[in-house]
Short mmCIF file of C-alpha atoms and ligand atoms in Angstrom, two decimals:
data_model
loop_
_atom_site.label_atom_id
_atom_site.label_comp_id
_atom_site.label_asym_id
_atom_site.label_seq_id
_atom_site.Cartn_x
_atom_site.Cartn_y
_atom_site.Cartn_z
CA MET A 4 0.00 0.00 0.00
CA GLN A 5 1.21 3.47 -0.92
CA ASP A 6 2.91 5.49 1.89
CA THR A 7 0.22 8.17 1.75
CA TYR A 8 -2.42 5.68 2.87
CA VAL A 9 -0.10 4.13 5.46
CA SER A 10 0.41 7.56 7.04
CA ILE A 11 -3.34 8.20 7.49
CA HIS A 12 -4.21 8.43 11.13
CA LEU A 13 -7.81 8.44 12.39
CA GLN A 14 -8.82 9.11 15.98
CA ARG A 15 -11.94 7.55 17.40
CA ILE A 16 -12.18 10.21 20.10
CA HIS A 17 -12.24 13.36 18.02
CA PRO A 18 -14.80 16.14 17.35
CA LEU A 19 -14.92 15.16 13.64
CA PRO A 20 -16.52 11.88 12.55
CA LEU A 21 -14.11 9.30 11.11
CA TYR A 22 -15.14 9.81 7.52
CA GLN A 23 -14.49 13.56 7.74
CA GLN A 24 -11.05 13.01 9.21
CA LEU A 25 -10.31 10.61 6.35
CA TYR A 26 -11.74 13.03 3.79
CA GLN A 27 -9.57 15.88 5.07
CA GLN A 28 -6.37 13.87 5.07
CA LEU A 29 -7.02 12.53 1.57
CA LYS A 30 -7.93 16.00 0.33
CA GLU A 31 -4.66 17.37 1.66
CA ALA A 32 -2.77 14.49 -0.01
CA ILE A 33 -4.42 15.22 -3.36
CA GLN A 34 -3.93 18.97 -3.19
CA SER A 35 -0.26 18.59 -2.21
CA GLY A 36 0.29 16.16 -5.10
CA ARG A 37 1.18 13.21 -2.86
CA LEU A 38 -1.72 11.40 -4.51
CA ALA A 39 -0.93 12.02 -8.16
CA SER A 40 -3.56 13.15 -10.65
CA GLY A 41 -4.89 10.27 -12.70
CA SER A 42 -3.80 7.70 -10.09
CA LYS A 43 -6.25 5.16 -8.84
CA MET A 44 -7.39 5.58 -5.23
CA CYS A 45 -6.85 2.69 -2.86
CA PRO A 46 -9.76 0.23 -3.25
CA ILE A 47 -12.44 0.90 -0.63
CA ARG A 48 -12.36 -2.49 1.06
CA ARG A 49 -8.58 -2.52 1.27
CA LEU A 50 -8.37 0.94 2.79
CA ALA A 51 -11.17 0.13 5.25
CA GLU A 52 -9.33 -3.02 6.38
CA HIS A 53 -6.06 -1.15 6.71
CA LEU A 54 -7.64 1.62 8.82
CA GLY A 55 -9.83 -0.76 10.80
CA VAL A 56 -13.03 1.08 9.85
CA ASN A 57 -16.28 0.17 8.17
CA THR A 58 -16.30 0.37 4.34
CA VAL A 59 -19.12 2.95 4.66
CA THR A 60 -16.62 5.36 6.26
CA VAL A 61 -14.35 5.14 3.21
CA VAL A 62 -17.31 5.38 0.80
CA GLN A 63 -18.47 8.58 2.55
CA ALA A 64 -14.99 10.10 2.40
CA TYR A 65 -14.62 9.28 -1.33
CA ARG A 66 -18.08 10.72 -2.00
CA ALA A 67 -17.13 13.97 -0.28
CA LEU A 68 -13.96 14.14 -2.39
CA GLU A 69 -16.02 13.52 -5.50
CA ARG A 70 -18.42 16.32 -4.58
CA ASP A 71 -15.40 18.63 -4.39
CA GLY A 72 -14.34 17.50 -7.87
CA LEU A 73 -11.11 16.04 -6.48
CA VAL A 74 -11.76 12.45 -7.52
CA SER A 75 -14.09 10.76 -9.94
CA SER A 76 -15.48 7.27 -9.68
CA GLN A 77 -15.82 5.17 -12.80
CA VAL A 78 -18.20 2.24 -12.69
CA GLY A 79 -16.33 -1.06 -12.67
CA ARG A 80 -12.93 0.67 -12.58
CA GLY A 81 -12.60 2.37 -9.24
CA THR A 82 -11.97 5.92 -8.07
CA PHE A 83 -9.36 8.14 -9.68
CA VAL A 84 -7.71 11.39 -8.66
CA CYS A 85 -8.85 14.11 -11.06
CA ALA A 86 -6.26 15.87 -13.18
CA PRO A 87 -5.22 19.27 -11.79
CA THR A 88 -6.82 20.97 -14.79
CA GLU A 89 -10.15 19.91 -13.41
CA ILE A 90 -9.44 21.44 -10.03
CA THR A 91 -6.79 24.06 -10.42
CA GLY A 92 -6.52 24.24 -14.21
CA ALA A 93 -4.01 26.91 -15.01
CA SER A 94 -1.33 25.78 -12.60
CA SER A 95 -0.82 22.57 -14.54
CA TRP A 96 -0.75 24.29 -17.92
CA PRO A 97 2.29 25.98 -19.37
CA ASP A 98 2.60 29.69 -18.65
CA SER A 99 3.17 30.67 -22.23
CA THR A 100 0.09 31.27 -24.34
CA VAL A 101 1.91 29.83 -27.36
CA GLN A 102 2.54 26.55 -25.53
CA ARG A 103 -1.04 26.48 -24.27
CA MET A 104 -2.28 26.90 -27.85
CA GLU A 105 -0.08 24.05 -29.09
CA ILE A 106 -1.55 21.73 -26.49
CA GLN A 107 -5.08 22.82 -27.41
CA ALA A 108 -4.66 21.81 -31.04
CA ASP A 109 -4.61 18.17 -29.99
CA SER A 110 -7.84 18.43 -28.08
CA TRP A 111 -10.14 19.59 -30.88
CA GLN A 112 -8.98 17.55 -33.82
CA VAL A 113 -8.22 13.93 -34.57
CA PRO A 114 -6.21 12.64 -37.54
CA VAL A 115 -8.39 11.23 -40.34
CA SER A 116 -7.67 9.77 -43.75
CA PRO A 117 -9.53 11.28 -46.74
CA GLN A 118 -11.38 8.05 -47.60
CA ALA A 119 -12.44 7.32 -44.02
CA ILE A 120 -16.12 7.21 -43.03
CA ASN A 121 -16.20 10.13 -40.66
CA PHE A 122 -18.52 9.76 -37.65
CA ALA A 123 -16.37 12.26 -35.72
CA THR A 124 -17.42 15.47 -37.44
CA LEU A 125 -20.59 17.46 -36.76
CA THR A 126 -20.16 19.42 -39.99
CA PRO A 127 -22.97 18.91 -42.51
CA ALA A 128 -21.93 17.45 -45.87
CA ALA A 129 -21.25 20.09 -48.54
CA GLU A 130 -23.90 18.67 -50.89
CA LEU A 131 -26.56 19.80 -48.38
CA PHE A 132 -25.54 23.45 -48.59
CA PRO A 133 -28.09 25.75 -50.31
CA VAL A 134 -25.52 27.03 -52.79
CA ASP A 135 -27.91 28.07 -55.58
CA ASP A 136 -30.19 30.03 -53.27
CA PHE A 137 -27.20 31.74 -51.71
CA GLN A 138 -25.72 32.61 -55.08
CA SER A 139 -28.98 34.28 -56.06
CA ILE A 140 -29.18 36.10 -52.71
CA ILE A 141 -25.63 37.39 -52.98
CA ASN A 142 -26.36 38.70 -56.48
CA GLN A 143 -29.42 40.53 -55.15
CA VAL A 144 -27.33 42.08 -52.36
CA LEU A 145 -24.66 43.22 -54.82
CA ASP A 146 -27.25 44.71 -57.17
CA ARG A 147 -28.86 46.52 -54.27
CA ASP A 148 -25.90 47.67 -52.17
CA ARG A 149 -22.99 47.70 -54.67
CA GLY A 150 -19.73 48.76 -52.95
CA GLN A 151 -21.47 49.33 -49.59
CA ALA A 152 -21.50 45.57 -49.15
CA PHE A 153 -17.71 45.52 -49.09
CA GLY A 154 -17.08 48.30 -46.58
CA TYR A 155 -16.27 47.83 -42.89
CA GLN A 156 -19.39 46.90 -41.03
CA GLU A 157 -20.19 48.23 -37.55
CA SER A 158 -18.71 45.89 -34.93
CA GLN A 159 -22.06 45.10 -33.35
CA GLY A 160 -23.37 43.86 -36.69
CA TYR A 161 -25.45 44.99 -39.69
CA TYR A 162 -28.52 46.64 -38.18
CA PRO A 163 -31.21 45.14 -40.49
CA LEU A 164 -29.80 41.65 -39.77
CA ARG A 165 -30.02 42.32 -36.02
CA CYS A 166 -33.69 43.27 -36.52
CA SER A 167 -34.35 40.06 -38.49
CA VAL A 168 -32.63 37.98 -35.83
CA ALA A 169 -34.69 39.65 -33.06
CA GLU A 170 -37.83 38.71 -34.99
CA TYR A 171 -36.63 35.14 -35.41
CA LEU A 172 -35.90 34.87 -31.69
CA ALA A 173 -39.30 36.28 -30.78
CA GLN A 174 -40.88 33.31 -32.61
CA ARG A 175 -38.85 31.10 -30.27
CA GLY A 176 -40.13 32.94 -27.18
CA ILE A 177 -36.96 34.99 -26.65
CA ILE A 178 -37.89 38.64 -26.54
CA CYS A 179 -35.10 41.10 -27.27
CA ASP A 180 -34.40 44.13 -29.45
CA ALA A 181 -31.82 44.71 -32.16
CA GLU A 182 -29.73 46.81 -29.72
CA SER A 183 -28.96 43.82 -27.53
CA ILE A 184 -27.80 41.56 -30.37
CA GLN A 185 -24.13 41.17 -31.21
CA VAL A 186 -23.30 39.49 -34.52
CA ILE A 187 -20.28 37.20 -34.27
CA SER A 188 -18.18 35.18 -36.71
CA GLY A 189 -19.40 31.82 -35.41
CA ALA A 190 -20.38 30.64 -31.93
CA GLN A 191 -16.75 29.73 -31.28
CA GLN A 192 -15.80 33.39 -31.62
CA GLY A 193 -18.61 34.25 -29.22
CA ILE A 194 -17.27 31.91 -26.55
CA ASP A 195 -13.78 33.23 -27.13
CA ILE A 196 -14.66 36.90 -26.85
CA ILE A 197 -16.69 36.25 -23.70
CA ALA A 198 -13.65 34.51 -22.22
CA ARG A 199 -11.36 37.35 -23.29
CA SER A 200 -13.69 40.01 -21.89
CA LEU A 201 -14.48 38.40 -18.56
CA LEU A 202 -11.59 36.14 -17.57
CA SER A 203 -8.01 36.56 -16.57
CA GLY A 204 -5.43 33.86 -15.88
CA GLY A 205 -6.29 31.89 -12.76
CA ASP A 206 -10.04 32.62 -12.87
CA ARG A 207 -12.39 29.69 -12.55
CA VAL A 208 -14.91 28.57 -15.15
CA MET A 209 -17.42 25.77 -14.80
CA THR A 210 -18.48 23.48 -17.60
CA GLU A 211 -20.56 20.37 -17.92
CA SER A 212 -18.52 17.19 -18.05
CA PRO A 213 -18.27 16.11 -20.84
CA THR A 214 -18.43 19.34 -22.83
CA TYR A 215 -17.70 21.04 -26.16
CA THR A 216 -13.97 20.98 -26.87
CA GLY A 217 -13.86 24.46 -28.44
CA ALA A 218 -15.13 26.05 -25.21
CA LEU A 219 -12.50 24.21 -23.18
CA ALA A 220 -9.84 25.41 -25.61
CA SER A 221 -10.89 29.07 -25.29
CA PHE A 222 -11.05 29.01 -21.50
CA ARG A 223 -7.72 27.26 -21.19
CA ALA A 224 -5.95 29.46 -23.71
CA LEU A 225 -6.57 32.29 -21.24
CA GLY A 226 -5.15 30.29 -18.37
CA ALA A 227 -8.52 29.80 -16.66
CA HIS A 228 -9.14 26.90 -14.28
CA VAL A 229 -11.85 24.59 -15.61
CA ILE A 230 -14.08 22.94 -13.04
CA ALA A 231 -16.13 20.06 -14.37
CA VAL A 232 -19.67 19.30 -13.20
CA PRO A 233 -21.21 15.93 -14.13
CA LEU A 234 -24.29 15.67 -16.32
CA GLN A 235 -27.41 13.69 -15.55
CA SER A 236 -30.03 12.56 -18.06
CA ASP A 237 -32.00 15.84 -17.63
CA GLY A 238 -29.10 18.27 -17.42
CA ILE A 239 -26.34 19.30 -15.07
CA ASP A 240 -26.13 17.66 -11.63
CA ILE A 241 -27.59 20.46 -9.50
CA ASP A 242 -26.30 19.16 -6.14
CA ALA A 243 -22.75 18.82 -7.43
CA LEU A 244 -23.06 22.24 -9.06
CA LYS A 245 -24.19 23.95 -5.86
CA HIS A 246 -21.41 22.37 -3.88
CA ARG A 247 -18.71 23.27 -6.41
CA LEU A 248 -20.01 26.80 -6.84
CA LYS A 249 -19.55 27.40 -3.13
CA LEU A 250 -16.14 25.80 -3.11
CA HIS A 251 -14.65 27.32 -6.29
CA GLN A 252 -16.64 30.53 -6.87
CA PRO A 253 -16.26 30.54 -10.66
CA LYS A 254 -16.89 33.61 -12.81
CA LEU A 255 -18.63 31.78 -15.65
CA LEU A 256 -20.72 28.69 -16.18
CA TYR A 257 -20.94 27.36 -19.75
CA VAL A 258 -23.80 24.98 -20.68
CA MET A 259 -25.55 23.60 -23.76
CA THR A 260 -29.19 23.11 -22.85
CA ASN A 261 -30.52 21.22 -25.86
CA TYR A 262 -28.97 18.17 -27.57
CA GLN A 263 -25.75 18.82 -25.75
CA ASN A 264 -22.46 18.19 -27.55
CA PRO A 265 -21.29 15.41 -27.06
CA THR A 266 -24.04 13.63 -25.06
CA GLY A 267 -27.23 14.72 -26.85
CA ILE A 268 -28.78 15.44 -23.44
CA CYS A 269 -31.58 18.01 -23.14
CA TYR A 270 -32.31 19.95 -19.96
CA SER A 271 -35.74 19.59 -18.43
CA VAL A 272 -37.56 22.88 -17.95
CA ALA A 273 -37.37 22.40 -14.18
CA LYS A 274 -33.60 22.08 -14.39
CA GLN A 275 -33.25 25.08 -16.69
CA GLN A 276 -35.15 27.18 -14.18
CA ALA A 277 -33.25 25.80 -11.19
CA LEU A 278 -29.95 26.52 -12.92
CA LEU A 279 -30.95 30.09 -13.67
CA GLU A 280 -32.02 30.65 -10.08
CA ILE A 281 -28.73 29.29 -8.71
CA CYS A 282 -26.71 31.53 -11.03
CA ARG A 283 -28.82 34.48 -9.87
CA GLN A 284 -28.17 33.68 -6.22
CA GLU A 285 -24.45 33.06 -6.67
CA GLY A 286 -23.83 35.97 -9.09
CA VAL A 287 -22.36 33.70 -11.77
CA VAL A 288 -22.54 34.65 -15.45
CA LEU A 289 -24.31 31.86 -17.32
CA ILE A 290 -23.40 31.18 -20.98
CA GLU A 291 -26.07 29.25 -22.85
CA ASP A 292 -24.84 27.80 -26.15
CA ASP A 293 -27.88 27.00 -28.27
CA SER A 294 -26.43 25.40 -31.37
CA PHE A 295 -28.83 22.50 -31.91
CA THR A 296 -32.32 23.35 -30.58
CA GLU A 297 -34.00 23.46 -33.99
CA LEU A 298 -32.83 19.92 -34.70
CA ALA A 299 -35.61 18.00 -32.93
CA TYR A 300 -36.60 14.86 -34.84
CA ASP A 301 -39.36 13.64 -32.58
CA GLY A 302 -41.59 16.71 -32.77
CA SER A 303 -40.63 17.91 -29.30
CA GLU A 304 -40.50 21.66 -28.67
CA ARG A 305 -37.36 22.52 -26.78
CA ARG A 306 -37.01 25.62 -24.64
CA ALA A 307 -33.97 27.78 -23.91
CA ILE A 308 -32.97 29.14 -20.50
CA LYS A 309 -32.89 32.56 -22.14
CA GLU A 310 -36.70 32.37 -22.34
CA TRP A 311 -36.91 32.53 -18.54
CA ASP A 312 -34.20 35.14 -18.15
CA GLU A 313 -36.36 38.05 -17.04
CA ASP A 314 -33.58 40.05 -15.44
CA ASN A 315 -31.23 39.47 -18.39
CA ARG A 316 -28.33 37.56 -16.85
CA VAL A 317 -27.70 34.89 -19.42
CA ILE A 318 -25.30 35.30 -22.33
CA TYR A 319 -27.09 33.43 -25.09
CA ILE A 320 -25.16 32.24 -28.16
CA LYS A 321 -26.75 30.89 -31.32
CA SER A 322 -24.88 29.42 -34.25
CA PHE A 323 -26.19 28.79 -37.76
CA SER A 324 -23.29 26.57 -38.76
CA LYS A 325 -24.95 23.20 -38.43
CA ILE A 326 -28.11 24.14 -40.29
CA LEU A 327 -26.82 26.52 -42.94
CA MET A 328 -23.11 26.55 -43.84
CA PRO A 329 -20.30 26.59 -41.27
CA GLY A 330 -18.00 28.46 -43.66
CA LEU A 331 -20.28 31.52 -43.52
CA ARG A 332 -18.93 32.06 -39.99
CA LEU A 333 -22.17 33.62 -38.79
CA ALA A 334 -23.74 33.47 -35.37
CA PHE A 335 -25.03 35.93 -32.80
CA MET A 336 -25.01 36.60 -29.13
CA LEU A 337 -27.45 38.20 -26.69
CA ALA A 338 -25.80 39.58 -23.59
CA PRO A 339 -26.81 41.41 -20.40
CA GLN A 340 -26.69 45.14 -20.93
CA HIS A 341 -23.80 45.79 -18.55
CA LEU A 342 -21.56 43.42 -20.56
CA GLN A 343 -22.47 44.57 -24.06
CA LEU A 344 -19.81 47.28 -24.46
CA ARG A 345 -17.06 45.01 -23.22
CA LEU A 346 -18.08 42.22 -25.56
CA MET A 347 -18.34 44.58 -28.49
CA ALA A 348 -14.85 45.89 -27.78
CA ALA A 349 -13.50 42.32 -27.72
CA LYS A 350 -15.28 41.61 -31.00
CA HIS A 351 -13.74 44.73 -32.53
CA ILE A 352 -10.28 43.68 -31.39
CA ALA A 353 -10.78 40.16 -32.76
CA ASP A 354 -11.83 40.98 -36.35
CA ILE A 355 -13.47 44.46 -36.41
CA SER A 356 -16.67 42.97 -37.80
CA THR A 357 -18.17 39.86 -39.34
CA SER A 358 -18.25 40.04 -43.16
CA GLY A 359 -20.72 42.76 -44.18
CA LEU A 360 -21.50 40.97 -47.45
CA LEU A 361 -22.45 37.75 -45.68
CA GLN A 362 -24.47 39.56 -43.01
CA ARG A 363 -26.49 41.29 -45.73
CA ALA A 364 -26.95 38.02 -47.57
CA PHE A 365 -28.12 36.21 -44.46
CA ASP A 366 -30.50 39.06 -43.63
CA LEU A 367 -32.12 38.71 -47.06
CA TYR A 368 -32.14 34.93 -46.69
CA LEU A 369 -34.18 35.32 -43.48
CA ARG A 370 -36.46 38.00 -44.90
CA GLN A 371 -37.27 35.99 -48.02
CA ARG A 372 -38.19 33.02 -45.77
CA LEU A 373 -35.59 30.84 -47.50
CA TRP A 374 -34.21 29.98 -44.08
CA LYS A 375 -37.46 28.34 -43.03
CA GLY A 376 -37.55 26.10 -46.12
CA HIS A 377 -33.90 25.15 -45.70
CA LEU A 378 -34.37 24.41 -42.01
CA GLU A 379 -37.19 22.00 -42.83
CA TYR A 380 -35.02 20.36 -45.49
CA MET A 381 -32.12 19.92 -43.06
CA GLN A 382 -34.41 18.60 -40.33
CA LYS A 383 -35.62 15.94 -42.76
CA CYS A 384 -32.10 14.99 -43.96
CA TYR A 385 -30.73 14.82 -40.43
CA ARG A 386 -33.79 12.91 -39.18
CA ASP A 387 -33.29 10.23 -41.87
CA ARG A 388 -29.58 9.95 -41.07
CA TYR A 389 -30.23 9.90 -37.35
CA GLN A 390 -32.83 7.13 -37.66
CA GLN A 391 -30.56 5.11 -39.91
CA THR A 392 -27.69 5.45 -37.41
CA ILE A 393 -29.82 4.39 -34.44
CA ARG A 394 -31.27 1.46 -36.40
CA ALA A 395 -27.85 0.25 -37.51
CA MET A 396 -26.49 0.59 -33.96
CA GLN A 397 -29.42 -1.33 -32.50
CA ILE A 398 -28.83 -4.16 -34.95
CA SER A 399 -25.06 -4.48 -34.80
CA PHE A 400 -23.66 -3.04 -31.56
CA PRO A 401 -22.78 -5.57 -28.84
CA PRO A 402 -25.05 -5.51 -25.77
CA GLN A 403 -22.27 -4.01 -23.63
CA ALA A 404 -22.45 -0.83 -25.70
CA ASP A 405 -25.03 1.38 -24.08
CA PHE A 406 -26.59 4.39 -25.79
CA SER A 407 -29.88 6.20 -25.83
CA ALA A 408 -31.58 7.86 -28.75
CA PRO A 409 -31.47 11.62 -27.99
CA GLY A 410 -34.38 12.43 -30.35
CA GLY A 411 -32.52 15.33 -31.94
CA GLY A 412 -29.21 17.11 -32.44
CA LEU A 413 -26.18 15.63 -34.12
CA CYS A 414 -24.53 13.53 -31.43
CA ILE A 415 -24.99 10.00 -30.16
CA TRP A 416 -23.00 9.28 -27.02
CA VAL A 417 -22.06 5.68 -26.49
CA LYS A 418 -20.87 4.04 -23.30
CA GLY A 419 -18.79 0.94 -23.90
CA HIS A 420 -17.81 -1.92 -21.66
CA PRO A 421 -16.29 -0.54 -18.39
CA GLU A 422 -12.81 -1.74 -19.38
CA LEU A 423 -12.98 -0.26 -22.88
CA SER A 424 -10.44 2.37 -23.87
CA THR A 425 -12.06 4.53 -26.55
CA ASP A 426 -8.67 6.03 -27.39
CA ARG A 427 -7.82 2.47 -28.51
CA LEU A 428 -11.19 2.03 -30.17
CA TYR A 429 -10.52 5.21 -32.14
CA GLN A 430 -7.19 3.76 -33.36
CA SER A 431 -8.65 0.40 -34.34
CA CYS A 432 -11.61 2.01 -36.15
CA LEU A 433 -9.21 4.34 -37.97
CA ALA A 434 -7.15 1.36 -39.11
CA ASN A 435 -10.41 -0.01 -40.58
CA GLY A 436 -11.40 3.16 -42.39
CA VAL A 437 -13.84 4.67 -39.86
CA VAL A 438 -13.40 7.68 -37.57
CA ILE A 439 -15.10 8.10 -34.21
CA ALA A 440 -14.60 10.81 -31.58
CA PRO A 441 -13.09 9.26 -28.43
CA GLY A 442 -14.49 10.48 -25.11
CA SER A 443 -11.16 11.75 -23.82
CA HIS A 444 -11.51 14.88 -25.97
CA PHE A 445 -14.66 15.98 -24.20
CA PHE A 446 -13.74 15.48 -20.57
CA PRO A 447 -12.05 18.47 -19.00
CA ASP A 448 -9.43 16.18 -17.44
CA LYS A 449 -8.87 14.51 -20.87
CA ARG A 450 -8.99 11.09 -19.28
CA ASP A 451 -9.27 8.06 -21.53
CA SER A 452 -12.73 6.65 -21.00
CA ASN A 453 -15.20 4.08 -22.19
CA PHE A 454 -17.35 6.75 -23.88
CA PHE A 455 -17.29 7.88 -27.49
CA ARG A 456 -19.33 10.19 -29.72
CA LEU A 457 -20.82 9.38 -33.09
CA SER A 458 -22.30 11.88 -35.50
CA PHE A 459 -24.15 11.28 -38.73
CA ALA A 460 -24.10 14.91 -39.99
CA ALA A 461 -21.67 14.35 -42.85
CA LEU A 462 -22.76 10.85 -43.91
CA SER A 463 -25.33 9.46 -46.32
CA GLU A 464 -27.62 6.67 -45.12
CA ASP A 465 -25.67 4.14 -47.22
CA THR A 466 -22.36 5.18 -45.72
CA ILE A 467 -23.87 5.00 -42.25
CA SER A 468 -25.00 1.43 -42.96
CA GLN A 469 -21.46 0.53 -44.03
CA GLY A 470 -19.69 2.28 -41.17
CA ILE A 471 -21.68 1.26 -38.09
CA PRO A 472 -20.99 -2.51 -38.44
CA ILE A 473 -17.26 -1.73 -38.66
CA ILE A 474 -17.41 0.11 -35.33
CA ALA A 475 -19.52 -2.72 -33.90
CA ARG A 476 -16.89 -5.25 -34.97
CA GLN A 477 -14.07 -3.27 -33.35
CA LEU A 478 -16.13 -2.92 -30.18
CA GLN A 479 -16.58 -6.70 -30.10
CA LEU A 480 -12.90 -7.34 -30.71
CA LEU A 481 -11.88 -4.98 -27.91
CA ASP A 482 -14.54 -6.36 -25.59
CA ASN A 483 -13.25 -9.88 -26.13
CA SER A 484 -9.62 -9.09 -25.49
CA SER A 485 -8.62 -9.51 -21.85
CA PRO A 486 -7.81 -6.44 -19.76
CA LYS A 487 -4.19 -7.59 -19.67
CA THR A 488 -3.76 -7.42 -23.42
CA ARG A 489 -5.87 -4.29 -23.60
CA ARG A 490 -3.74 -2.06 -21.40
CA ARG A 491 0.00 -2.24 -21.76
CA PHE A 492 2.37 0.41 -20.60
CA SER A 493 5.99 0.90 -21.39
CA PRO A 494 8.31 3.08 -19.31
CA LEU A 495 9.46 6.08 -21.34
CA LEU A 496 13.18 5.33 -20.86
C1 LIG B 7 -21.76 23.34 -28.92
C2 LIG B 7 -21.03 24.07 -29.99
N1 LIG B 7 -20.84 25.39 -29.87
C3 LIG B 7 -20.20 26.08 -30.82
C4 LIG B 7 -19.70 25.46 -31.94
C5 LIG B 7 -18.97 26.27 -32.98
O1 LIG B 7 -19.89 26.73 -33.91
P1 LIG B 7 -19.57 27.84 -34.99
O2 LIG B 7 -19.30 27.13 -36.29
O3 LIG B 7 -20.77 28.70 -35.04
O4 LIG B 7 -18.35 28.59 -34.52
C6 LIG B 7 -19.87 24.09 -32.11
C7 LIG B 7 -19.34 23.39 -33.27
O5 LIG B 7 -19.45 22.20 -33.40
C8 LIG B 7 -20.56 23.37 -31.10
O6 LIG B 7 -20.76 22.05 -31.19
#
């Protein structure tokens, strides 16, 4: 048994119960680094025997550590010390921004070969883009506005487009005026300028775990500490959130409320409202990233937290990339009044303004109701692909692979056998011409895990039918190999 555990000393006559004494000593060992990040905690029964206490005492201590975000338990595997990034983020990242950026690059991309069947990307296939309509719209803009379309645009965004967007949002139950809308060059830029405006190195940010890799990259590039909060089937774990808010006092909380990337989870209305109330009470800025709400395939009407935000606290971001064309780099943001100037300044510093030509074109696209028709077309295409993916998975995936049908969005989150390494699954699928997104990319502590994400956005139904059995086969092969052959380590000497 490791020295750290041997040195634990519990006193039966003491004002603190045994489990709290154990919790405090383990906490100190983790924070001082004596229990290394990523290491497995002593098995519960073994530690209980060593200390001469009931296993319940150890379970309670581990639970308290988990509530603090210091350890995480993985079903069938044990309890592991969380990586420092999850607790103290910046301290474990290089000081130099350049180095931090280099590390980021690995977290949002995976190598692919050109012929591979790509279940890792959420980008719609190019043949779905409404190129002809857009060509006609751009010609109309050029005929109407001539050179004006190529001038600098105001940083907040082209005013008529902001009016059209306000109208669009009103149909979704989000009431705002053009003055409170900031046009951005993609939702990713929105997240990044929020981070740049509100965070400095060492600040704390909370995210769901797992979460969108681009948000993690922006927060970390600024040297922020990322604190992960687990997700449940109806949204963020409110108890864990409350506890970690008190402990870490973050400045920002970033969530995706509908068809979350990567899990596909949707928040219940009750949870949306509870989350808003907690952020109100704790004075935390809430960022709601609403990239997928329109993509419901089961007829359900999804709500956004922003709808309940009567005192205007939520920064709401909406992207058009997954429904229209990601290369347009068009999205918008609604922010509380007191933050608007700061965000606009950050936008100006980033790129002065989003392309005036494309803003004008998108405005006309909305006004001529072409958006509505295209949205319906995309919903239908995605629905067919989604249903084909779920069907193929139900037929060919081994029973140990657990997934639920999210009913919308672009992500299907799969939980493999407890011993599965999806970093390895990724490699073996790649060797067989298929790309998946391994779970490690989406967890703030980057741990290898038995989860992976599949998306059907870029694939035809035929290609989906070819690709899913290949993943199923690799899952079976990895499930059948013994843990010994599955995990081999070599000293780096
Ligand atoms: C949740 C989420 N937010 C933001 C983005 C980035 O979107 P955009 O292309 O608008 O920058 C993505 C892209 O996949 C995403 O999944």
